[in-house]
Amino acid sequence: MSLAFFNGKYMPLNEVAISPFDRGFLFGDSIYEVIPVYSGKMLEGELHLQRLLSGLSAVGIESPYSLLEWRGLITNIIIGAEATQMIYIQVTRGVEESRNHRFPIKALPSVLIFATPFTSPVDLSYPGCFATLQTDKRWQNCHIKATSLLANVMAYRQLYLEGKPQDEALFIRNGYVVEAASSNLFMVKDKVIYTPPIDNILPGVTRHIILQIAKKLHYQVHEIAPDANTLEKADEVWVSNSIEELKPIIKIDDHCIGSGKPGEVWREFWLHYQSKKWDGYEV
Ligand SMILES: Cc1ncc(COP(=O)(O)O)c(C=O)c1O
């Protein structure tokens, strides 16, 4: 059983006992972060931790730790240099036994950190993923990495009910495709890269790395959201997050994307991403 850090103490993960009165549990009143670790080192740990701190500040939960202290706690939780793992962090507003929505809340934030091994499902032999367009039914603060993810879960449930449990849900907001249910969106057309701007979507750290790679490889990038019609006519479509890394989409609803196979630009970016994650290659 891997080690967890919970409210000031290290303990086996299965001994963590969350109070039924924790506001994270009752109201989804909490912020989380997922940080991939390769060869014992966080990939862009600073960006992930900055996002955690700005999410906490956005919802008015005071971070119990400084950036340096967060780093120290995570170092103690990392399982060992060999495992590819993700560090999961959740900070809730804390326990208040009145179960009341109202403020002021006198509780101290609860902090949980643990590590679990993971393997990205995507490699060079990956055949590509299908996607479905859906209306974005999330709240209006999608830049905050909050644990209240019911709308995202409902998007996946919809896919499941439609018999497509492995598809990605791509969200349309005001006529534009802005993000996927748990990843950022990229499109390639005539060797130009397009990705929705980070106003009211999650500023993905993987997205940030992909944009750095694009710069290094001298690709032209436009931060604009495509409409559904434009997206369906793209040469390539990808989604990105810290666990699946860079995943090619080969069909959206009934429309094949490009050749119907993962594209050459995806392959180039995927390879650069691997160098970055293993060798700390500077992009
Ligand atoms: C809605 C959403 N967008 C984008 C991302 C990608 O973020 P990152 O690349 O930092 O993992 C995630 C990751 O969970 C997400 O849930």
PDB file of C-alpha atoms and ligand atoms in Angstrom:
ATOM      1  CA  MET A   1       0.000   0.000   0.000  1.00  0.00           C
ATOM      2  CA  SER A   2       1.473   3.335  -0.982  1.00  0.00           C
ATOM      3  CA  LEU A   3       2.109   6.109   1.474  1.00  0.00           C
ATOM      4  CA  ALA A   4      -0.242   9.048   1.853  1.00  0.00           C
ATOM      5  CA  PHE A   5       0.063  12.393   3.546  1.00  0.00           C
ATOM      6  CA  PHE A   6      -3.176  13.339   5.251  1.00  0.00           C
ATOM      7  CA  ASN A   7      -3.693  16.367   7.487  1.00  0.00           C
ATOM      8  CA  GLY A   8      -0.135  16.606   8.730  1.00  0.00           C
ATOM      9  CA  LYS A   9       0.642  12.879   9.006  1.00  0.00           C
ATOM     10  CA  TYR A  10       2.126  10.197   6.773  1.00  0.00           C
ATOM     11  CA  MET A  11       0.167   6.926   6.734  1.00  0.00           C
ATOM     12  CA  PRO A  12      -0.709   4.009   4.444  1.00  0.00           C
ATOM     13  CA  LEU A  13      -3.226   5.210   1.850  1.00  0.00           C
ATOM     14  CA  ASN A  14      -5.883   2.735   3.028  1.00  0.00           C
ATOM     15  CA  GLU A  15      -5.768   4.212   6.531  1.00  0.00           C
ATOM     16  CA  VAL A  16      -6.850   7.668   5.409  1.00  0.00           C
ATOM     17  CA  ALA A  17     -10.233   8.395   7.006  1.00  0.00           C
ATOM     18  CA  ILE A  18     -12.132  11.365   5.565  1.00  0.00           C
ATOM     19  CA  SER A  19     -14.710  12.934   7.859  1.00  0.00           C
ATOM     20  CA  PRO A  20     -18.305  12.795   6.595  1.00  0.00           C
ATOM     21  CA  PHE A  21     -18.409  16.489   7.477  1.00  0.00           C
ATOM     22  CA  ASP A  22     -15.506  17.433   5.252  1.00  0.00           C
ATOM     23  CA  ARG A  23     -16.794  20.092   2.847  1.00  0.00           C
ATOM     24  CA  GLY A  24     -14.819  18.504   0.041  1.00  0.00           C
ATOM     25  CA  PHE A  25     -16.917  15.368   0.529  1.00  0.00           C
ATOM     26  CA  LEU A  26     -20.237  17.142   1.168  1.00  0.00           C
ATOM     27  CA  PHE A  27     -20.089  20.001  -1.338  1.00  0.00           C
ATOM     28  CA  GLY A  28     -17.161  19.326  -3.664  1.00  0.00           C
ATOM     29  CA  ASP A  29     -15.692  22.364  -1.895  1.00  0.00           C
ATOM     30  CA  SER A  30     -12.096  21.599  -2.821  1.00  0.00           C
ATOM     31  CA  ILE A  31      -9.278  21.969  -5.317  1.00  0.00           C
ATOM     32  CA  TYR A  32      -7.108  19.199  -6.716  1.00  0.00           C
ATOM     33  CA  GLU A  33      -3.982  18.675  -8.752  1.00  0.00           C
ATOM     34  CA  VAL A  34      -2.468  15.756 -10.668  1.00  0.00           C
ATOM     35  CA  ILE A  35       1.279  15.850 -11.266  1.00  0.00           C
ATOM     36  CA  PRO A  36       3.065  13.246 -13.397  1.00  0.00           C
ATOM     37  CA  VAL A  37       6.415  12.013 -12.100  1.00  0.00           C
ATOM     38  CA  TYR A  38       9.035  10.395 -14.349  1.00  0.00           C
ATOM     39  CA  SER A  39      12.342   8.979 -13.066  1.00  0.00           C
ATOM     40  CA  GLY A  40      11.504  10.397  -9.638  1.00  0.00           C
ATOM     41  CA  LYS A  41      11.061  13.952 -10.944  1.00  0.00           C
ATOM     42  CA  MET A  42       7.865  15.978 -11.352  1.00  0.00           C
ATOM     43  CA  LEU A  43       7.237  17.101 -14.903  1.00  0.00           C
ATOM     44  CA  GLU A  44       6.762  20.879 -14.706  1.00  0.00           C
ATOM     45  CA  GLY A  45       6.080  20.595 -10.967  1.00  0.00           C
ATOM     46  CA  GLU A  46       6.306  24.350 -10.543  1.00  0.00           C
ATOM     47  CA  LEU A  47       3.468  24.981 -13.016  1.00  0.00           C
ATOM     48  CA  HIS A  48       1.262  22.353 -11.369  1.00  0.00           C
ATOM     49  CA  LEU A  49       1.893  23.783  -7.896  1.00  0.00           C
ATOM     50  CA  GLN A  50       1.317  27.351  -9.087  1.00  0.00           C
ATOM     51  CA  ARG A  51      -2.013  26.205 -10.554  1.00  0.00           C
ATOM     52  CA  LEU A  52      -2.899  24.582  -7.213  1.00  0.00           C
ATOM     53  CA  LEU A  53      -2.108  27.796  -5.345  1.00  0.00           C
ATOM     54  CA  SER A  54      -4.043  29.987  -7.765  1.00  0.00           C
ATOM     55  CA  GLY A  55      -7.047  27.606  -7.642  1.00  0.00           C
ATOM     56  CA  LEU A  56      -7.034  27.751  -3.830  1.00  0.00           C
ATOM     57  CA  SER A  57      -6.770  31.513  -3.887  1.00  0.00           C
ATOM     58  CA  ALA A  58      -9.603  31.764  -6.466  1.00  0.00           C
ATOM     59  CA  VAL A  59     -12.015  29.960  -4.132  1.00  0.00           C
ATOM     60  CA  GLY A  60     -10.697  31.571  -0.947  1.00  0.00           C
ATOM     61  CA  ILE A  61      -9.061  28.527   0.658  1.00  0.00           C
ATOM     62  CA  GLU A  62      -5.793  29.539   2.260  1.00  0.00           C
ATOM     63  CA  SER A  63      -2.962  27.247   1.196  1.00  0.00           C
ATOM     64  CA  PRO A  64      -1.649  25.561   4.338  1.00  0.00           C
ATOM     65  CA  TYR A  65       1.816  25.312   2.763  1.00  0.00           C
ATOM     66  CA  SER A  66       4.253  27.405   0.785  1.00  0.00           C
ATOM     67  CA  LEU A  67       5.461  26.290  -2.623  1.00  0.00           C
ATOM     68  CA  LEU A  68       8.661  24.994  -1.050  1.00  0.00           C
ATOM     69  CA  GLU A  69       6.746  23.071   1.619  1.00  0.00           C
ATOM     70  CA  TRP A  70       4.467  21.501  -1.027  1.00  0.00           C
ATOM     71  CA  ARG A  71       7.596  20.359  -2.871  1.00  0.00           C
ATOM     72  CA  GLY A  72       8.978  18.786   0.315  1.00  0.00           C
ATOM     73  CA  LEU A  73       5.739  16.894   1.056  1.00  0.00           C
ATOM     74  CA  ILE A  74       5.568  15.571  -2.493  1.00  0.00           C
ATOM     75  CA  THR A  75       9.193  14.428  -2.399  1.00  0.00           C
ATOM     76  CA  ASN A  76       8.363  12.276   0.627  1.00  0.00           C
ATOM     77  CA  ILE A  77       5.376  10.715  -1.155  1.00  0.00           C
ATOM     78  CA  ILE A  78       7.100   9.825  -4.447  1.00  0.00           C
ATOM     79  CA  ILE A  79       7.212   6.013  -4.543  1.00  0.00           C
ATOM     80  CA  GLY A  80      10.699   5.529  -5.926  1.00  0.00           C
ATOM     81  CA  ALA A  81      12.708   6.678  -8.889  1.00  0.00           C
ATOM     82  CA  GLU A  82      11.738   3.826 -11.195  1.00  0.00           C
ATOM     83  CA  ALA A  83       7.926   4.019 -11.187  1.00  0.00           C
ATOM     84  CA  THR A  84       6.022   6.328 -13.529  1.00  0.00           C
ATOM     85  CA  GLN A  85       3.517   7.772 -11.142  1.00  0.00           C
ATOM     86  CA  MET A  86       1.059  10.548 -10.617  1.00  0.00           C
ATOM     87  CA  ILE A  87       0.902  12.606  -7.479  1.00  0.00           C
ATOM     88  CA  TYR A  88      -2.679  13.391  -6.519  1.00  0.00           C
ATOM     89  CA  ILE A  89      -3.244  16.398  -4.253  1.00  0.00           C
ATOM     90  CA  GLN A  90      -6.563  17.528  -2.850  1.00  0.00           C
ATOM     91  CA  VAL A  91      -7.146  20.461  -0.538  1.00  0.00           C
ATOM     92  CA  THR A  92     -10.629  20.919   0.868  1.00  0.00           C
ATOM     93  CA  ARG A  93     -12.056  23.828   2.844  1.00  0.00           C
ATOM     94  CA  GLY A  94     -12.084  21.441   5.809  1.00  0.00           C
ATOM     95  CA  VAL A  95     -14.434  19.858   8.303  1.00  0.00           C
ATOM     96  CA  GLU A  96     -17.390  21.773   9.735  1.00  0.00           C
ATOM     97  CA  GLU A  97     -19.972  19.741  11.523  1.00  0.00           C
ATOM     98  CA  SER A  98     -22.936  22.031  10.899  1.00  0.00           C
ATOM     99  CA  ARG A  99     -23.201  20.895   7.249  1.00  0.00           C
ATOM    100  CA  ASN A 100     -24.105  24.420   6.311  1.00  0.00           C
ATOM    101  CA  HIS A 101     -23.413  26.072   2.959  1.00  0.00           C
ATOM    102  CA  ARG A 102     -22.916  29.443   4.602  1.00  0.00           C
ATOM    103  CA  PHE A 103     -19.801  31.384   5.564  1.00  0.00           C
ATOM    104  CA  PRO A 104     -17.797  32.093   7.672  1.00  0.00           C
ATOM    105  CA  ILE A 105     -16.156  28.713   7.794  1.00  0.00           C
ATOM    106  CA  LYS A 106     -13.759  28.260  10.694  1.00  0.00           C
ATOM    107  CA  ALA A 107     -12.447  24.905   9.505  1.00  0.00           C
ATOM    108  CA  LEU A 108      -8.801  24.257   8.700  1.00  0.00           C
ATOM    109  CA  PRO A 109      -8.184  23.011   5.161  1.00  0.00           C
ATOM    110  CA  SER A 110      -7.824  19.224   4.810  1.00  0.00           C
ATOM    111  CA  VAL A 111      -4.871  18.065   2.715  1.00  0.00           C
ATOM    112  CA  LEU A 112      -4.479  14.690   1.054  1.00  0.00           C
ATOM    113  CA  ILE A 113      -1.492  13.676  -1.081  1.00  0.00           C
ATOM    114  CA  PHE A 114      -0.768  10.243  -2.501  1.00  0.00           C
ATOM    115  CA  ALA A 115       1.016   8.653  -5.432  1.00  0.00           C
ATOM    116  CA  THR A 116      -0.202   5.955  -7.807  1.00  0.00           C
ATOM    117  CA  PRO A 117       1.624   4.336 -10.711  1.00  0.00           C
ATOM    118  CA  PHE A 118       0.184   4.989 -14.164  1.00  0.00           C
ATOM    119  CA  THR A 119       0.881   4.156 -17.787  1.00  0.00           C
ATOM    120  CA  SER A 120      -0.310   6.365 -20.604  1.00  0.00           C
ATOM    121  CA  PRO A 121      -2.524   4.352 -22.977  1.00  0.00           C
ATOM    122  CA  VAL A 122      -0.941   6.215 -25.897  1.00  0.00           C
ATOM    123  CA  ASP A 123       2.247   5.164 -27.680  1.00  0.00           C
ATOM    124  CA  LEU A 124       3.345   5.087 -31.312  1.00  0.00           C
ATOM    125  CA  SER A 125       1.201   2.006 -31.980  1.00  0.00           C
ATOM    126  CA  TYR A 126      -1.922   3.720 -30.590  1.00  0.00           C
ATOM    127  CA  PRO A 127      -4.678   3.434 -33.210  1.00  0.00           C
ATOM    128  CA  GLY A 128      -6.444   6.718 -32.324  1.00  0.00           C
ATOM    129  CA  CYS A 129      -9.560   7.561 -30.366  1.00  0.00           C
ATOM    130  CA  PHE A 130     -13.117   8.471 -31.367  1.00  0.00           C
ATOM    131  CA  ALA A 131     -14.830  11.592 -30.019  1.00  0.00           C
ATOM    132  CA  THR A 132     -18.342  12.936 -29.687  1.00  0.00           C
ATOM    133  CA  LEU A 133     -19.416  16.573 -29.596  1.00  0.00           C
ATOM    134  CA  GLN A 134     -21.533  17.585 -26.620  1.00  0.00           C
ATOM    135  CA  THR A 135     -22.910  20.831 -25.242  1.00  0.00           C
ATOM    136  CA  ASP A 136     -20.697  22.185 -22.457  1.00  0.00           C
ATOM    137  CA  LYS A 137     -22.844  22.040 -19.331  1.00  0.00           C
ATOM    138  CA  ARG A 138     -20.103  22.889 -16.851  1.00  0.00           C
ATOM    139  CA  TRP A 139     -20.022  25.925 -14.559  1.00  0.00           C
ATOM    140  CA  GLN A 140     -18.447  29.191 -15.605  1.00  0.00           C
ATOM    141  CA  ASN A 141     -15.129  28.821 -13.788  1.00  0.00           C
ATOM    142  CA  CYS A 142     -13.526  26.020 -15.750  1.00  0.00           C
ATOM    143  CA  HIS A 143     -10.075  27.555 -15.235  1.00  0.00           C
ATOM    144  CA  ILE A 144     -10.278  26.404 -11.598  1.00  0.00           C
ATOM    145  CA  LYS A 145      -9.282  22.773 -11.031  1.00  0.00           C
ATOM    146  CA  ALA A 146     -12.139  22.097  -8.615  1.00  0.00           C
ATOM    147  CA  THR A 147     -13.190  18.605  -7.563  1.00  0.00           C
ATOM    148  CA  SER A 148     -16.854  19.386  -8.300  1.00  0.00           C
ATOM    149  CA  LEU A 149     -16.727  17.529 -11.616  1.00  0.00           C
ATOM    150  CA  LEU A 150     -20.298  16.267 -11.905  1.00  0.00           C
ATOM    151  CA  ALA A 151     -20.873  17.835 -15.343  1.00  0.00           C
ATOM    152  CA  ASN A 152     -17.695  16.163 -16.650  1.00  0.00           C
ATOM    153  CA  VAL A 153     -18.816  12.845 -15.166  1.00  0.00           C
ATOM    154  CA  MET A 154     -22.250  13.257 -16.791  1.00  0.00           C
ATOM    155  CA  ALA A 155     -20.540  13.795 -20.156  1.00  0.00           C
ATOM    156  CA  TYR A 156     -18.782  10.437 -19.755  1.00  0.00           C
ATOM    157  CA  ARG A 157     -22.038   8.853 -18.589  1.00  0.00           C
ATOM    158  CA  GLN A 158     -23.698  10.083 -21.761  1.00  0.00           C
ATOM    159  CA  LEU A 159     -20.970   8.382 -23.824  1.00  0.00           C
ATOM    160  CA  TYR A 160     -21.461   5.200 -21.816  1.00  0.00           C
ATOM    161  CA  LEU A 161     -25.237   5.269 -22.384  1.00  0.00           C
ATOM    162  CA  GLU A 162     -24.604   5.740 -26.109  1.00  0.00           C
ATOM    163  CA  GLY A 163     -22.432   2.601 -26.110  1.00  0.00           C
ATOM    164  CA  LYS A 164     -19.184   4.575 -26.561  1.00  0.00           C
ATOM    165  CA  PRO A 165     -17.496   4.318 -23.168  1.00  0.00           C
ATOM    166  CA  GLN A 166     -13.991   4.789 -24.591  1.00  0.00           C
ATOM    167  CA  ASP A 167     -14.781   7.926 -26.643  1.00  0.00           C
ATOM    168  CA  GLU A 168     -13.779  11.437 -25.669  1.00  0.00           C
ATOM    169  CA  ALA A 169     -16.444  14.103 -25.121  1.00  0.00           C
ATOM    170  CA  LEU A 170     -15.572  17.408 -26.817  1.00  0.00           C
ATOM    171  CA  PHE A 171     -17.426  20.395 -25.380  1.00  0.00           C
ATOM    172  CA  ILE A 172     -19.140  23.048 -27.492  1.00  0.00           C
ATOM    173  CA  ARG A 173     -19.698  26.417 -25.839  1.00  0.00           C
ATOM    174  CA  ASN A 174     -21.304  29.323 -27.733  1.00  0.00           C
ATOM    175  CA  GLY A 175     -20.760  27.533 -31.046  1.00  0.00           C
ATOM    176  CA  TYR A 176     -17.062  26.735 -30.497  1.00  0.00           C
ATOM    177  CA  VAL A 177     -15.296  23.574 -29.394  1.00  0.00           C
ATOM    178  CA  VAL A 178     -13.344  24.665 -26.329  1.00  0.00           C
ATOM    179  CA  GLU A 179     -12.085  21.642 -24.412  1.00  0.00           C
ATOM    180  CA  ALA A 180     -12.563  17.922 -23.816  1.00  0.00           C
ATOM    181  CA  ALA A 181     -14.093  16.427 -20.659  1.00  0.00           C
ATOM    182  CA  SER A 182     -10.677  15.830 -19.084  1.00  0.00           C
ATOM    183  CA  SER A 183      -8.187  17.280 -21.552  1.00  0.00           C
ATOM    184  CA  ASN A 184      -7.297  20.267 -23.713  1.00  0.00           C
ATOM    185  CA  LEU A 185      -7.914  20.339 -27.449  1.00  0.00           C
ATOM    186  CA  PHE A 186      -5.575  20.800 -30.423  1.00  0.00           C
ATOM    187  CA  MET A 187      -6.247  20.873 -34.140  1.00  0.00           C
ATOM    188  CA  VAL A 188      -3.803  20.837 -37.076  1.00  0.00           C
ATOM    189  CA  LYS A 189      -4.718  22.238 -40.476  1.00  0.00           C
ATOM    190  CA  ASP A 190      -2.154  22.750 -43.263  1.00  0.00           C
ATOM    191  CA  LYS A 191       0.666  22.350 -40.689  1.00  0.00           C
ATOM    192  CA  VAL A 192      -0.707  25.168 -38.522  1.00  0.00           C
ATOM    193  CA  ILE A 193      -1.607  24.345 -34.910  1.00  0.00           C
ATOM    194  CA  TYR A 194      -4.834  25.657 -33.366  1.00  0.00           C
ATOM    195  CA  THR A 195      -5.848  25.418 -29.722  1.00  0.00           C
ATOM    196  CA  PRO A 196      -8.604  27.242 -27.805  1.00  0.00           C
ATOM    197  CA  PRO A 197      -7.358  30.171 -25.674  1.00  0.00           C
ATOM    198  CA  ILE A 198      -7.266  29.634 -21.919  1.00  0.00           C
ATOM    199  CA  ASP A 199     -10.143  31.910 -21.058  1.00  0.00           C
ATOM    200  CA  ASN A 200     -12.474  29.774 -18.971  1.00  0.00           C
ATOM    201  CA  ILE A 201     -10.875  26.434 -19.742  1.00  0.00           C
ATOM    202  CA  LEU A 202      -8.292  24.656 -17.615  1.00  0.00           C
ATOM    203  CA  PRO A 203      -4.792  25.990 -18.355  1.00  0.00           C
ATOM    204  CA  GLY A 204      -3.375  22.507 -18.946  1.00  0.00           C
ATOM    205  CA  VAL A 205       0.271  21.960 -18.151  1.00  0.00           C
ATOM    206  CA  THR A 206       0.510  19.443 -21.000  1.00  0.00           C
ATOM    207  CA  ARG A 207      -1.003  22.098 -23.279  1.00  0.00           C
ATOM    208  CA  HIS A 208       1.732  24.463 -22.126  1.00  0.00           C
ATOM    209  CA  ILE A 209       4.427  21.879 -22.966  1.00  0.00           C
ATOM    210  CA  ILE A 210       2.880  21.231 -26.406  1.00  0.00           C
ATOM    211  CA  LEU A 211       2.947  24.974 -27.141  1.00  0.00           C
ATOM    212  CA  GLN A 212       6.617  25.094 -26.124  1.00  0.00           C
ATOM    213  CA  ILE A 213       7.340  22.193 -28.476  1.00  0.00           C
ATOM    214  CA  ALA A 214       5.472  23.985 -31.279  1.00  0.00           C
ATOM    215  CA  LYS A 215       7.658  27.035 -30.717  1.00  0.00           C
ATOM    216  CA  LYS A 216      10.828  24.988 -30.749  1.00  0.00           C
ATOM    217  CA  LEU A 217       9.785  23.251 -33.970  1.00  0.00           C
ATOM    218  CA  HIS A 218       8.767  26.591 -35.554  1.00  0.00           C
ATOM    219  CA  TYR A 219       5.119  25.702 -36.032  1.00  0.00           C
ATOM    220  CA  GLN A 220       2.695  28.560 -36.416  1.00  0.00           C
ATOM    221  CA  VAL A 221       0.162  28.492 -33.556  1.00  0.00           C
ATOM    222  CA  HIS A 222      -3.210  30.217 -33.282  1.00  0.00           C
ATOM    223  CA  GLU A 223      -4.943  30.254 -29.926  1.00  0.00           C
ATOM    224  CA  ILE A 224      -8.491  30.217 -31.223  1.00  0.00           C
ATOM    225  CA  ALA A 225     -11.351  27.775 -30.708  1.00  0.00           C
ATOM    226  CA  PRO A 226     -12.633  26.081 -33.875  1.00  0.00           C
ATOM    227  CA  ASP A 227     -16.319  25.614 -34.603  1.00  0.00           C
ATOM    228  CA  ALA A 228     -17.522  22.036 -35.086  1.00  0.00           C
ATOM    229  CA  ASN A 229     -17.429  22.275 -38.869  1.00  0.00           C
ATOM    230  CA  THR A 230     -13.819  23.499 -38.915  1.00  0.00           C
ATOM    231  CA  LEU A 231     -12.759  20.858 -36.417  1.00  0.00           C
ATOM    232  CA  GLU A 232     -14.285  18.043 -38.455  1.00  0.00           C
ATOM    233  CA  LYS A 233     -12.317  19.184 -41.525  1.00  0.00           C
ATOM    234  CA  ALA A 234      -8.984  19.307 -39.659  1.00  0.00           C
ATOM    235  CA  ASP A 235      -5.998  17.261 -40.793  1.00  0.00           C
ATOM    236  CA  GLU A 236      -5.393  16.161 -37.208  1.00  0.00           C
ATOM    237  CA  VAL A 237      -7.113  16.547 -33.841  1.00  0.00           C
ATOM    238  CA  TRP A 238      -5.458  15.772 -30.501  1.00  0.00           C
ATOM    239  CA  VAL A 239      -6.382  16.029 -26.838  1.00  0.00           C
ATOM    240  CA  SER A 240      -3.830  16.467 -24.049  1.00  0.00           C
ATOM    241  CA  ASN A 241      -3.546  15.859 -20.345  1.00  0.00           C
ATOM    242  CA  SER A 242      -0.885  14.798 -17.849  1.00  0.00           C
ATOM    243  CA  ILE A 243      -1.851  11.112 -17.831  1.00  0.00           C
ATOM    244  CA  GLU A 244      -2.752  10.365 -21.457  1.00  0.00           C
ATOM    245  CA  GLU A 245      -0.218  12.917 -22.673  1.00  0.00           C
ATOM    246  CA  LEU A 246      -1.033  13.635 -26.311  1.00  0.00           C
ATOM    247  CA  LYS A 247      -3.854  11.534 -27.748  1.00  0.00           C
ATOM    248  CA  PRO A 248      -4.879  11.580 -31.413  1.00  0.00           C
ATOM    249  CA  ILE A 249      -8.599  11.731 -32.258  1.00  0.00           C
ATOM    250  CA  ILE A 250      -9.370  10.003 -35.557  1.00  0.00           C
ATOM    251  CA  LYS A 251     -13.131  10.387 -35.764  1.00  0.00           C
ATOM    252  CA  ILE A 252     -15.601  12.972 -34.432  1.00  0.00           C
ATOM    253  CA  ASP A 253     -19.175  11.710 -34.497  1.00  0.00           C
ATOM    254  CA  ASP A 254     -19.514  10.480 -38.125  1.00  0.00           C
ATOM    255  CA  HIS A 255     -16.575  12.451 -39.524  1.00  0.00           C
ATOM    256  CA  CYS A 256     -13.187  10.848 -40.092  1.00  0.00           C
ATOM    257  CA  ILE A 257     -10.329  13.203 -39.207  1.00  0.00           C
ATOM    258  CA  GLY A 258      -7.666  13.470 -41.941  1.00  0.00           C
ATOM    259  CA  SER A 259      -6.589  10.026 -43.097  1.00  0.00           C
ATOM    260  CA  GLY A 260      -8.480   8.368 -40.234  1.00  0.00           C
ATOM    261  CA  LYS A 261      -5.151   7.481 -38.570  1.00  0.00           C
ATOM    262  CA  PRO A 262      -2.924   9.305 -36.074  1.00  0.00           C
ATOM    263  CA  GLY A 263      -1.123  11.966 -38.105  1.00  0.00           C
ATOM    264  CA  GLU A 264       2.523  12.802 -38.774  1.00  0.00           C
ATOM    265  CA  VAL A 265       2.458  16.039 -36.783  1.00  0.00           C
ATOM    266  CA  TRP A 266       1.032  14.173 -33.781  1.00  0.00           C
ATOM    267  CA  ARG A 267       3.854  11.639 -34.095  1.00  0.00           C
ATOM    268  CA  GLU A 268       6.488  14.386 -34.137  1.00  0.00           C
ATOM    269  CA  PHE A 269       5.001  16.138 -31.095  1.00  0.00           C
ATOM    270  CA  TRP A 270       4.464  12.885 -29.213  1.00  0.00           C
ATOM    271  CA  LEU A 271       8.155  11.979 -29.675  1.00  0.00           C
ATOM    272  CA  HIS A 272       9.283  15.394 -28.461  1.00  0.00           C
ATOM    273  CA  TYR A 273       7.009  15.083 -25.450  1.00  0.00           C
ATOM    274  CA  GLN A 274       8.679  11.736 -24.581  1.00  0.00           C
ATOM    275  CA  SER A 275      12.137  13.337 -24.711  1.00  0.00           C
ATOM    276  CA  LYS A 276      10.941  16.153 -22.508  1.00  0.00           C
ATOM    277  CA  LYS A 277       9.427  13.843 -19.893  1.00  0.00           C
ATOM    278  CA  TRP A 278      12.332  11.377 -19.677  1.00  0.00           C
ATOM    279  CA  ASP A 279      15.372  13.526 -20.275  1.00  0.00           C
ATOM    280  CA  GLY A 280      14.134  16.868 -19.013  1.00  0.00           C
ATOM    281  CA  TYR A 281      14.918  18.078 -22.542  1.00  0.00           C
ATOM    282  CA  GLU A 282      14.438  21.848 -22.608  1.00  0.00           C
ATOM    283  CA  VAL A 283      11.635  22.995 -24.868  1.00  0.00           C
TER     284      VAL A 283
HETATM  285  C1  LIG B   1     -11.082  19.651 -18.201  1.00  0.00           C
HETATM  286  C2  LIG B   1      -9.604  19.452 -18.305  1.00  0.00           C
HETATM  287  N1  LIG B   1      -8.920  20.152 -19.239  1.00  0.00           N
HETATM  288  C3  LIG B   1      -7.590  19.989 -19.397  1.00  0.00           C
HETATM  289  C4  LIG B   1      -6.870  19.099 -18.617  1.00  0.00           C
HETATM  290  C5  LIG B   1      -5.393  18.925 -18.851  1.00  0.00           C
HETATM  291  O1  LIG B   1      -4.606  19.442 -17.807  1.00  0.00           O
HETATM  292  P1  LIG B   1      -3.124  18.945 -17.596  1.00  0.00           P
HETATM  293  O2  LIG B   1      -2.465  18.942 -18.944  1.00  0.00           O
HETATM  294  O3  LIG B   1      -2.523  19.936 -16.668  1.00  0.00           O
HETATM  295  O4  LIG B   1      -3.199  17.569 -17.016  1.00  0.00           O
HETATM  296  C6  LIG B   1      -7.537  18.359 -17.631  1.00  0.00           C
HETATM  297  C7  LIG B   1      -6.798  17.423 -16.777  1.00  0.00           C
HETATM  298  O5  LIG B   1      -7.344  16.770 -15.940  1.00  0.00           O
HETATM  299  C8  LIG B   1      -8.937  18.550 -17.477  1.00  0.00           C
HETATM  300  O6  LIG B   1      -9.636  17.852 -16.547  1.00  0.00           O
END
